[in-house]
Short mmCIF file of C-alpha atoms in Angstrom, two decimals:
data_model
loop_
_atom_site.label_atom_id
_atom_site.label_comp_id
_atom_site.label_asym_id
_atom_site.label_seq_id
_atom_site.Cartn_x
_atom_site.Cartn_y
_atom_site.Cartn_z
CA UNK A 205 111.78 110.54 123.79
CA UNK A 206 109.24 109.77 126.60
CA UNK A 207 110.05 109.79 130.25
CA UNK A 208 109.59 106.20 132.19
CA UNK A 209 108.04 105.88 135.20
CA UNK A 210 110.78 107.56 136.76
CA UNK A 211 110.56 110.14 135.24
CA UNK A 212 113.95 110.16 132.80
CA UNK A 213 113.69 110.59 129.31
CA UNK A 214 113.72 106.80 127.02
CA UNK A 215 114.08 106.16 123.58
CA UNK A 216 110.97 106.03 121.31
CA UNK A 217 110.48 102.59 120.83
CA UNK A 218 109.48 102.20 116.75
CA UNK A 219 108.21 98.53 115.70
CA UNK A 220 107.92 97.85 112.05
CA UNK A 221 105.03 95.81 110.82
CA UNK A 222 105.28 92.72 108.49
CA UNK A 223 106.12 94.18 105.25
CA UNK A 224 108.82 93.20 102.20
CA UNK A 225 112.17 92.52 104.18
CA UNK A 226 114.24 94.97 102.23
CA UNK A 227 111.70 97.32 104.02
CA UNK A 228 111.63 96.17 107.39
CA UNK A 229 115.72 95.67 107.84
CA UNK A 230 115.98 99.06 106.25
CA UNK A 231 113.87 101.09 108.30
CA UNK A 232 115.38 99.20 111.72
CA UNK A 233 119.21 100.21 110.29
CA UNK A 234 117.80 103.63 109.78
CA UNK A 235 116.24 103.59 113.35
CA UNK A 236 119.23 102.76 114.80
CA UNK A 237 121.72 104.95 113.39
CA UNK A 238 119.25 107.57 114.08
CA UNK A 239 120.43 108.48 117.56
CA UNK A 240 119.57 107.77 121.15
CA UNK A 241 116.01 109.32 120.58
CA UNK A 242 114.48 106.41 118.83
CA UNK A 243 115.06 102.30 118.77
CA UNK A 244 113.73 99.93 116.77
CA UNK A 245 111.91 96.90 118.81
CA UNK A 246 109.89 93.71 117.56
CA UNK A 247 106.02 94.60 116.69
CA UNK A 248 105.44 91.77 119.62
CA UNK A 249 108.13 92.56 122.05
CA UNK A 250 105.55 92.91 124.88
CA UNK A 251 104.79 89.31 124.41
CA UNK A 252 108.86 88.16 125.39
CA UNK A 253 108.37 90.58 128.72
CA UNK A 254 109.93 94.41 126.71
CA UNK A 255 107.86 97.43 127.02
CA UNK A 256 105.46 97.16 124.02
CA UNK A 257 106.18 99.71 121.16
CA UNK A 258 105.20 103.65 121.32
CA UNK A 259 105.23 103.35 117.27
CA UNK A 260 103.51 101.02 114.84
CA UNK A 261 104.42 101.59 110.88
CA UNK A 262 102.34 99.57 109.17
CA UNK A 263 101.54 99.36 105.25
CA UNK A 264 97.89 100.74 104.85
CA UNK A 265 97.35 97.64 102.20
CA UNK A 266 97.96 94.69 104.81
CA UNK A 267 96.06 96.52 107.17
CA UNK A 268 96.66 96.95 110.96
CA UNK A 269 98.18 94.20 112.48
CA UNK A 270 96.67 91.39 115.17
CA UNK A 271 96.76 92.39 118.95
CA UNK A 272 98.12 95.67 118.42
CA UNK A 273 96.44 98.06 121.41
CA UNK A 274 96.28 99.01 124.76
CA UNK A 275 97.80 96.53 126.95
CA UNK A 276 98.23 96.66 130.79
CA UNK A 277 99.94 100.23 131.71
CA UNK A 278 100.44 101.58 127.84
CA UNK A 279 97.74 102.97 125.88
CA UNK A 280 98.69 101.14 122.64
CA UNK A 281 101.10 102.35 119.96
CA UNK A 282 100.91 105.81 118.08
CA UNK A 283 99.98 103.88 114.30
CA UNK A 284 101.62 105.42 111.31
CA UNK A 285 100.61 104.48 108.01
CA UNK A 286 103.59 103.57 105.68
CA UNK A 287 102.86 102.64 102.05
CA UNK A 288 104.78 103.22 98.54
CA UNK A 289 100.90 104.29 97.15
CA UNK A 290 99.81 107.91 98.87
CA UNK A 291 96.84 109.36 97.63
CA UNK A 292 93.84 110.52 98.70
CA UNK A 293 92.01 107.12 99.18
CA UNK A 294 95.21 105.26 100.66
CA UNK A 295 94.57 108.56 103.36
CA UNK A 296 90.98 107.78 104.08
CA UNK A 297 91.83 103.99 104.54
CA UNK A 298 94.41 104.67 107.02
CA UNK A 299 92.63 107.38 108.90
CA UNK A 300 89.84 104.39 109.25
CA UNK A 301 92.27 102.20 110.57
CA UNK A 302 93.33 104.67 113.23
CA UNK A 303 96.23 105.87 111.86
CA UNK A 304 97.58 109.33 113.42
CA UNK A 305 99.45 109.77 109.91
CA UNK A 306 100.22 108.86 106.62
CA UNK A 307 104.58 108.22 105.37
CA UNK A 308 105.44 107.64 102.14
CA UNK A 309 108.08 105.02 101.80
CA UNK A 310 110.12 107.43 99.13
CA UNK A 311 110.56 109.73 102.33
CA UNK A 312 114.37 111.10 102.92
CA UNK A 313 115.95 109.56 105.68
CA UNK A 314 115.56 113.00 107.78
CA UNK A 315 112.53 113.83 106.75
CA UNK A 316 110.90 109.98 107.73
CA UNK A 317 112.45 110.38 111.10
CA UNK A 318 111.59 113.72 112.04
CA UNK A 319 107.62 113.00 110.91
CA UNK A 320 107.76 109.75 113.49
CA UNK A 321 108.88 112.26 116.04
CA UNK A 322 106.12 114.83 114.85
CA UNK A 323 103.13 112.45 114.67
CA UNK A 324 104.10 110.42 117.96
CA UNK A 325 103.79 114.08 119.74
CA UNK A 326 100.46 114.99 117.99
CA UNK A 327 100.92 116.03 115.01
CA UNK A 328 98.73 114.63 112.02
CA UNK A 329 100.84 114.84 108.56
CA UNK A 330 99.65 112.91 105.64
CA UNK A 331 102.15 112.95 102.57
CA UNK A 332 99.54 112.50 100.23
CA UNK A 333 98.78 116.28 99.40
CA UNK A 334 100.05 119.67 100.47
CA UNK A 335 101.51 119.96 104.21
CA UNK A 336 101.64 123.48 105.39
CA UNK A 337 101.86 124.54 102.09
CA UNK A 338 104.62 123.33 100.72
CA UNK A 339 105.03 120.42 98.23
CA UNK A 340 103.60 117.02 98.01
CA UNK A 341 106.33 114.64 98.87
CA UNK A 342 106.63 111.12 97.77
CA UNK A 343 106.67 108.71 94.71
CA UNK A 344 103.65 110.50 93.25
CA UNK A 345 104.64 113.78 93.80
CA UNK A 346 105.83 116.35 91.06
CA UNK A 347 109.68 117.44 91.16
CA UNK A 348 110.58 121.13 90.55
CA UNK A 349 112.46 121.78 87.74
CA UNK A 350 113.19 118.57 86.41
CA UNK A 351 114.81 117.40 89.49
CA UNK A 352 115.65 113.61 90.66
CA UNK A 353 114.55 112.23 93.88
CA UNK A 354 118.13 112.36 95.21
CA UNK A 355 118.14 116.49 94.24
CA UNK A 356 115.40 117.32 95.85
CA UNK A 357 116.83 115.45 99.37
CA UNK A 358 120.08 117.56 98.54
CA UNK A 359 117.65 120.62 98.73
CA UNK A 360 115.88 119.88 101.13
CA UNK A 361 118.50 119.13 103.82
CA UNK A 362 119.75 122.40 102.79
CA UNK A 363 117.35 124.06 102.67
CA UNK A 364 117.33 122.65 106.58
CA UNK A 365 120.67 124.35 107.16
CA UNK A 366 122.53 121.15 106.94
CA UNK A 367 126.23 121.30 105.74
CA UNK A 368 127.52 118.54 102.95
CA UNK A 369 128.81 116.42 105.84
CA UNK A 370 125.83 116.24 107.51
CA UNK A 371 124.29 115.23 104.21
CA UNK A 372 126.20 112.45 103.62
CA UNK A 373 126.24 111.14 107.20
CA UNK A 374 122.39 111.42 107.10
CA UNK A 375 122.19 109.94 103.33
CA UNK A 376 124.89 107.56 104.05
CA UNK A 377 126.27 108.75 100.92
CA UNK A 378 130.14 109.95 100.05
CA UNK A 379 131.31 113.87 100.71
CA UNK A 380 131.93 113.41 96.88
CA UNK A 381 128.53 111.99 95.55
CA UNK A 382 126.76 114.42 97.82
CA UNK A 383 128.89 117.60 95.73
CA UNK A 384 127.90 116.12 92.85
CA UNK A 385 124.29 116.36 93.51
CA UNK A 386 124.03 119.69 94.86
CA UNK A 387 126.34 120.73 91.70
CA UNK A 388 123.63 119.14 89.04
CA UNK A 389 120.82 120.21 91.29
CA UNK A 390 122.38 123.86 91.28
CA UNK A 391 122.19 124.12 87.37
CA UNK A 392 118.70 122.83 87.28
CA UNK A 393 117.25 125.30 89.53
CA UNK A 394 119.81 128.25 88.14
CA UNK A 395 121.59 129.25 91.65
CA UNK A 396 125.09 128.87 91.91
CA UNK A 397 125.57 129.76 95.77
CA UNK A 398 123.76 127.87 98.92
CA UNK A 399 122.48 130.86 100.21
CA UNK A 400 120.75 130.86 96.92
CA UNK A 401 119.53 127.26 97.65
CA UNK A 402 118.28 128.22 100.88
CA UNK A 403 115.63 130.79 99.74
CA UNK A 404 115.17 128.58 96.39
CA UNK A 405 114.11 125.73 98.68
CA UNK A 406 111.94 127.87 101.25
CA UNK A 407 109.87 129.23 98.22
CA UNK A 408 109.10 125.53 97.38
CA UNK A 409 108.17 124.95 100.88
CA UNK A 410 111.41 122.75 101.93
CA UNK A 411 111.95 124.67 105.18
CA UNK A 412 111.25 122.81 108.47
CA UNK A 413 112.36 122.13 111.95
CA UNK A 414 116.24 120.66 111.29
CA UNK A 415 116.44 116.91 111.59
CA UNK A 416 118.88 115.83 114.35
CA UNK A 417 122.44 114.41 112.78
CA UNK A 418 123.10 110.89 112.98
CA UNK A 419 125.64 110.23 115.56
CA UNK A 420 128.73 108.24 115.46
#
């Protein structure tokens, strides 16, 4: 969160740029189930007298949209780059544009949020190669071991010391679908126990600062 002008902390206020709707509506639920930090808000809000947004995500491909900068009292939105396509070149384009970092759209839930928190306080991350040495994440990217997409969120949140009910809250998944991922993901990586998980996943580089759980 940022503080206001007096000096209390506010929500992060996250706009989503014209994209494919199934996008846009998903990201907003996702922003608002994520907690008092963050709050979606229209890309043009400052125009119907709101506080203009602290975060633009914006596909790379459409490019950065119209009148989006400094306006009277705000420095202009923190721009993310957001794109099902990362790879070096969709990185260049979006670092041209001026964006601070570049988000697959394959992202975990967790993993999305916590990188808008990161980049918004400074932090450039582009899922397009390595970060900190740990695995490319993304559409593109290789999975371990023969692993799905969904596996590799089950590690990862584990990895992230997250227990199976915090999975599922955070997936918005069942207690029983989430068991049944970690079980398959288990055999494919050959650990039976989560401890086993936990170092299995920090050897692949899943280790990082814990999301926050959704509340509610």
């Amino acid at each position: 969160m940022r503080p206001d002008s007096m000096g209390q902390r506010r929500p992060l206020r996250v706009a989503v740029a014209e994209d494919a709707p199934v996008v846009v509506a998903g990201v907003e639920a996702i922003l608002r189930a994520a907690g008092s930090d963050l709050t979606p808000v229209a890309i043009d809000s400052s125009r119907h007298g709101s506080p203009p947004p602290d975060v633009v995500l914006y596909d790379p491909h459409r490019g950065v949209p119209d009148g989006i900068g400094p306006v009277a009292g705000h420095p202009g939105p923190t721009l993310i780059a957001f794109s099902w396509t990362v790879s070096e070149d969709v990185a260049v384009r979006s670092r041209a544009q001026g964006a601070a970092g570049l988000l697959s759209k394959d992202l975990p839930v967790a993993r999305l949020l916590a990188s808008i928190r990161a980049i918004h306080a400074g932090d450039r991350i582009d899922y397009t190669v390595t970060v900190e040495g740990g695995p490319a994440t993304g559409r593109n990217a290789p999975r371990p071991d023969g692993l799905t997409a969904r596996e590799v969120e089950m590690l990862e949140l584990i990895t992230q010391g997250l227990s199976n009910e915090e999975i599922a809250r955070t997936l918005y998944l069942s207690i029983n679908s989430v068991k049944t991922y970690i079980r398959t993901a288990y055999r494919k990586i050959g650990v039976t126990r989560r401890p086993q998980a936990v170092l299995w996943g920090v050897h692949h580089g899943f280790a990082a600062d814990p999301p926050r759980p959704l509340s509610g």
